[in-house]
Short mmCIF file of C-alpha atoms in Angstrom, two decimals:
data_model
loop_
_atom_site.label_atom_id
_atom_site.label_comp_id
_atom_site.label_asym_id
_atom_site.label_seq_id
_atom_site.Cartn_x
_atom_site.Cartn_y
_atom_site.Cartn_z
CA GLU X 1 -13.94 41.82 -11.42
CA ILE X 2 -11.58 39.02 -12.37
CA VAL X 3 -8.27 39.22 -10.52
CA MET X 4 -5.16 38.09 -12.38
CA THR X 5 -2.24 36.96 -10.23
CA GLN X 6 1.20 36.54 -11.73
CA SER X 7 4.08 34.62 -10.22
CA PRO X 8 6.81 35.04 -9.41
CA ALA X 9 7.05 38.82 -9.02
CA THR X 10 10.69 38.64 -10.12
CA LEU X 11 12.40 35.83 -11.99
CA SER X 12 16.19 35.64 -12.36
CA VAL X 13 17.38 33.53 -15.28
CA SER X 14 20.65 33.27 -17.19
CA PRO X 15 20.80 34.01 -20.92
CA GLY X 16 20.23 30.87 -22.96
CA GLU X 17 18.15 29.24 -20.26
CA ARG X 18 14.41 28.67 -20.19
CA ALA X 19 12.00 30.99 -18.35
CA THR X 20 8.54 30.01 -17.17
CA LEU X 21 6.09 32.69 -16.04
CA SER X 22 2.70 31.95 -14.51
CA CYS X 23 -0.64 33.73 -14.51
CA ARG X 24 -3.71 32.65 -12.57
CA ALA X 25 -7.25 33.99 -12.92
CA SER X 26 -9.69 34.23 -10.02
CA GLN X 27 -12.32 32.56 -12.23
CA SER X 28 -12.27 30.89 -15.59
CA VAL X 29 -11.39 33.10 -18.57
CA SER X 30 -11.46 30.22 -21.06
CA SER X 31 -8.62 30.92 -23.52
CA ASN X 32 -9.23 34.66 -23.51
CA LEU X 33 -5.79 35.60 -22.30
CA ALA X 34 -3.00 37.72 -23.72
CA TRP X 35 0.63 38.29 -22.73
CA TYR X 36 2.54 41.56 -23.16
CA GLN X 37 6.18 42.51 -22.82
CA GLN X 38 7.23 45.93 -21.58
CA LYS X 39 10.78 47.25 -21.61
CA PRO X 40 11.82 50.33 -19.64
CA GLY X 41 10.62 53.55 -21.23
CA GLN X 42 8.56 51.73 -23.85
CA ALA X 43 4.92 50.92 -24.42
CA PRO X 44 3.87 47.31 -23.91
CA ARG X 45 4.05 44.95 -26.87
CA LEU X 46 1.59 42.15 -27.59
CA LEU X 47 3.27 38.73 -27.52
CA ILE X 48 0.51 36.12 -27.23
CA TYR X 49 -3.28 36.13 -27.56
CA GLY X 50 -5.85 33.39 -27.30
CA ALA X 51 -3.55 31.95 -24.59
CA SER X 52 -1.23 30.35 -27.16
CA THR X 53 -1.19 32.24 -30.48
CA ARG X 54 1.90 34.31 -31.15
CA ALA X 55 1.28 37.84 -32.40
CA THR X 56 2.76 38.95 -35.69
CA GLY X 57 6.54 39.10 -35.65
CA ILE X 58 6.99 37.40 -32.28
CA PRO X 59 9.84 34.86 -32.27
CA ALA X 60 9.06 31.18 -31.89
CA ARG X 61 10.97 31.01 -28.59
CA PHE X 62 7.90 32.63 -26.97
CA GLY X 63 5.15 30.14 -26.19
CA GLY X 64 1.89 30.36 -24.31
CA SER X 65 -0.26 27.61 -22.81
CA GLY X 66 -3.16 27.03 -20.49
CA SER X 67 -6.89 27.58 -20.31
CA GLY X 68 -9.50 28.23 -17.68
CA THR X 69 -7.64 29.71 -14.72
CA ASP X 70 -3.99 28.71 -15.14
CA PHE X 71 -1.67 30.00 -17.84
CA THR X 72 2.02 29.90 -18.61
CA LEU X 73 4.35 31.96 -20.76
CA THR X 74 7.53 30.12 -21.66
CA ILE X 75 10.60 31.64 -23.24
CA SER X 76 12.67 28.73 -24.45
CA SER X 77 16.15 30.23 -24.70
CA LEU X 78 16.50 33.68 -23.24
CA GLN X 79 18.10 36.38 -25.32
CA SER X 80 19.41 39.63 -23.88
CA GLU X 81 16.48 41.56 -25.37
CA ASP X 82 13.96 39.37 -23.50
CA PHE X 83 14.74 40.81 -20.08
CA ALA X 84 11.70 42.95 -19.37
CA VAL X 85 8.42 43.00 -17.46
CA TYR X 86 5.67 40.65 -18.64
CA TYR X 87 1.95 41.14 -18.07
CA CYS X 88 -0.96 38.82 -18.61
CA GLN X 89 -4.42 40.20 -19.41
CA GLN X 90 -7.82 38.54 -19.49
CA TYR X 91 -10.46 39.62 -21.98
CA ASN X 92 -13.20 37.19 -21.07
CA ASN X 93 -15.21 39.55 -18.86
CA TRP X 94 -15.88 43.27 -19.22
CA PRO X 95 -15.89 45.42 -17.23
CA PRO X 96 -12.99 45.52 -17.03
CA TYR X 97 -10.41 43.52 -18.93
CA THR X 98 -7.85 43.10 -16.18
CA PHE X 99 -4.07 42.85 -16.16
CA GLY X 100 -1.87 40.88 -13.82
CA GLN X 101 0.57 42.83 -11.68
CA GLY X 102 3.52 41.80 -13.84
CA THR X 103 6.59 39.58 -13.61
CA LYS X 104 9.99 41.17 -13.94
CA LEU X 105 12.41 38.92 -15.80
CA GLU X 106 15.96 39.83 -14.88
CA ILE X 107 19.40 38.59 -15.78
CA LYS X 108 20.91 36.14 -13.33
CA GLU O 1 1.52 50.95 -41.24
CA VAL O 2 -0.75 51.11 -38.21
CA GLN O 3 0.21 53.95 -35.89
CA LEU O 4 -1.25 55.53 -32.78
CA VAL O 5 0.38 58.85 -31.98
CA GLN O 6 -0.36 60.44 -28.64
CA SER O 7 -0.09 64.06 -27.59
CA GLY O 8 2.89 65.27 -25.62
CA ALA O 9 3.71 65.30 -21.94
CA GLU O 10 1.70 67.59 -19.67
CA VAL O 11 2.45 69.27 -16.37
CA LYS O 12 -0.62 70.52 -14.54
CA LYS O 13 -1.69 71.75 -11.14
CA PRO O 14 -4.30 70.04 -8.98
CA GLY O 15 -7.80 71.13 -9.92
CA GLU O 16 -6.92 71.93 -13.53
CA SER O 17 -8.57 70.25 -16.50
CA LEU O 18 -6.81 68.28 -19.21
CA LYS O 19 -7.57 66.49 -22.47
CA ILE O 20 -4.98 64.24 -24.10
CA SER O 21 -5.27 62.73 -27.54
CA CYS O 22 -4.48 59.62 -29.55
CA LYS O 23 -4.48 59.84 -33.35
CA GLY O 24 -4.78 56.68 -35.39
CA SER O 25 -3.52 56.13 -38.91
CA GLY O 26 -2.85 53.31 -41.31
CA TYR O 27 -6.14 51.51 -40.66
CA SER O 28 -9.88 52.12 -40.57
CA PHE O 29 -10.15 54.06 -37.30
CA THR O 30 -13.91 53.65 -37.03
CA ASN O 31 -13.80 49.84 -37.12
CA TYR O 32 -11.66 49.11 -34.06
CA TRP O 33 -12.13 49.80 -30.37
CA ILE O 34 -9.53 52.02 -28.71
CA GLY O 35 -8.54 51.38 -25.10
CA TRP O 36 -6.91 53.64 -22.52
CA VAL O 37 -4.47 52.18 -19.99
CA ARG O 38 -2.91 53.88 -16.97
CA GLN O 39 0.53 53.12 -15.59
CA MET O 40 1.40 54.91 -12.39
CA PRO O 41 5.10 55.47 -11.66
CA GLY O 42 6.84 52.15 -11.09
CA LYS O 43 3.55 50.25 -11.20
CA GLY O 44 1.62 47.92 -13.47
CA LEU O 45 -1.00 48.41 -16.14
CA GLU O 46 -4.59 49.38 -15.34
CA TRP O 47 -7.43 49.30 -17.81
CA MET O 48 -9.40 52.56 -17.78
CA GLY O 49 -11.97 52.20 -20.53
CA ILE O 50 -12.67 51.61 -24.19
CA ILE O 51 -14.41 53.45 -27.01
CA TYR O 52 -15.66 52.41 -30.43
CA PRO O 53 -15.05 55.44 -32.65
CA GLY O 54 -17.61 54.30 -35.19
CA ASP O 55 -20.52 55.14 -32.90
CA SER O 56 -18.74 56.46 -29.76
CA ASP O 57 -19.97 53.52 -27.66
CA THR O 58 -17.91 53.94 -24.49
CA ARG O 59 -17.35 51.60 -21.55
CA TYR O 60 -15.49 52.37 -18.38
CA SER O 61 -13.73 50.26 -15.83
CA PRO O 62 -15.60 50.71 -12.51
CA SER O 63 -12.46 52.19 -10.94
CA PHE O 64 -12.43 55.02 -13.47
CA GLN O 65 -16.14 55.59 -14.02
CA GLY O 66 -16.90 59.23 -13.19
CA GLN O 67 -13.21 60.07 -12.87
CA VAL O 68 -12.39 60.53 -16.55
CA THR O 69 -14.19 61.00 -19.85
CA ILE O 70 -13.29 59.07 -22.98
CA SER O 71 -14.39 60.42 -26.34
CA ALA O 72 -13.53 60.25 -30.03
CA ASP O 73 -13.78 62.36 -33.16
CA LYS O 74 -13.94 59.94 -36.06
CA SER O 75 -13.63 62.74 -38.61
CA ILE O 76 -10.00 63.22 -37.54
CA SER O 77 -9.33 59.64 -36.35
CA THR O 78 -8.60 60.78 -32.81
CA ALA O 79 -9.57 59.47 -29.41
CA TYR O 80 -9.39 61.51 -26.23
CA LEU O 81 -9.02 61.08 -22.50
CA GLN O 82 -9.98 63.99 -20.31
CA TRP O 83 -10.15 65.12 -16.72
CA SER O 84 -12.23 67.98 -15.35
CA SER O 85 -10.28 68.36 -12.12
CA LEU O 86 -6.90 66.70 -11.83
CA LYS O 87 -5.48 65.28 -8.62
CA ALA O 88 -1.89 64.51 -7.71
CA SER O 89 -2.83 60.83 -7.85
CA ASP O 90 -3.54 61.20 -11.60
CA THR O 91 0.21 61.47 -12.17
CA ALA O 92 0.96 58.58 -14.52
CA MET O 93 1.78 57.47 -18.02
CA TYR O 94 -1.34 57.01 -20.12
CA TYR O 95 -1.39 54.74 -23.14
CA CYS O 96 -3.94 54.34 -25.86
CA ALA O 97 -4.03 51.10 -27.80
CA ARG O 98 -6.10 49.43 -30.50
CA LEU O 99 -8.21 46.46 -29.59
CA ILE O 100 -8.51 43.50 -31.89
CA ALA O 101 -12.06 42.10 -31.89
CA ALA O 102 -12.68 44.16 -28.72
CA ARG O 103 -10.30 41.87 -26.87
CA HIS O 104 -6.54 42.29 -26.75
CA LEU O 105 -4.36 45.26 -27.61
CA ASP O 106 -2.24 44.90 -30.72
CA TYR O 107 -0.94 48.42 -31.41
CA TRP O 108 -0.03 50.91 -28.73
CA GLY O 109 0.63 54.62 -28.68
CA GLN O 110 3.92 55.88 -27.30
CA GLY O 111 2.28 57.07 -24.09
CA THR O 112 1.52 60.50 -22.62
CA LEU O 113 3.10 61.38 -19.30
CA VAL O 114 0.81 63.46 -17.11
CA THR O 115 2.34 65.10 -14.06
CA VAL O 116 0.07 66.81 -11.55
CA SER O 117 1.88 68.85 -8.95
CA SER O 118 1.35 72.08 -7.07
#
């Protein structure tokens, strides 16, 4: 099973600033990586797939990069609605498609 | 509009059985895999398994193999997740979601909260 490790566990950033979240895979997943956002009491929402392609309706301030084992989600200028938990997920190897443990993005 | 609507919250006792549902609409239900994801209280997301409603091909995560059963009834565009004997540790929110190209999850249900307590 591929283990996905996200860092940091919690990230404190001020509104308007840039946030950088990391995700590392225990073995190469090529570009088969997605990012999700989850707000309290809500289902997760797809942000990025293919490591760097924004899903429909996702603002341009969200950007994904990386391939192989190291990936980054960047939010260029944080808005109040961006404070949430973010998960990465690999879909290179089944079973299973694994999630990272999440990074909580909180207001500084 | 693509929608996945899940059945309502459940409160059960240990040892009881349960089947929760996920009804798809707004797309061709038989042409997309459906995945089930567990989220225990205050914890992250765990992939349980996937099913292709077109032919009921089902694949389980090793952690959930033998613990749950995933099924689908394509005639009513509904996928199911069931337990034969619940444990307190099954207390969690369960989400269904549609897979794109059997890969990532683009549309999610609202979640079904299952509480197992004596």
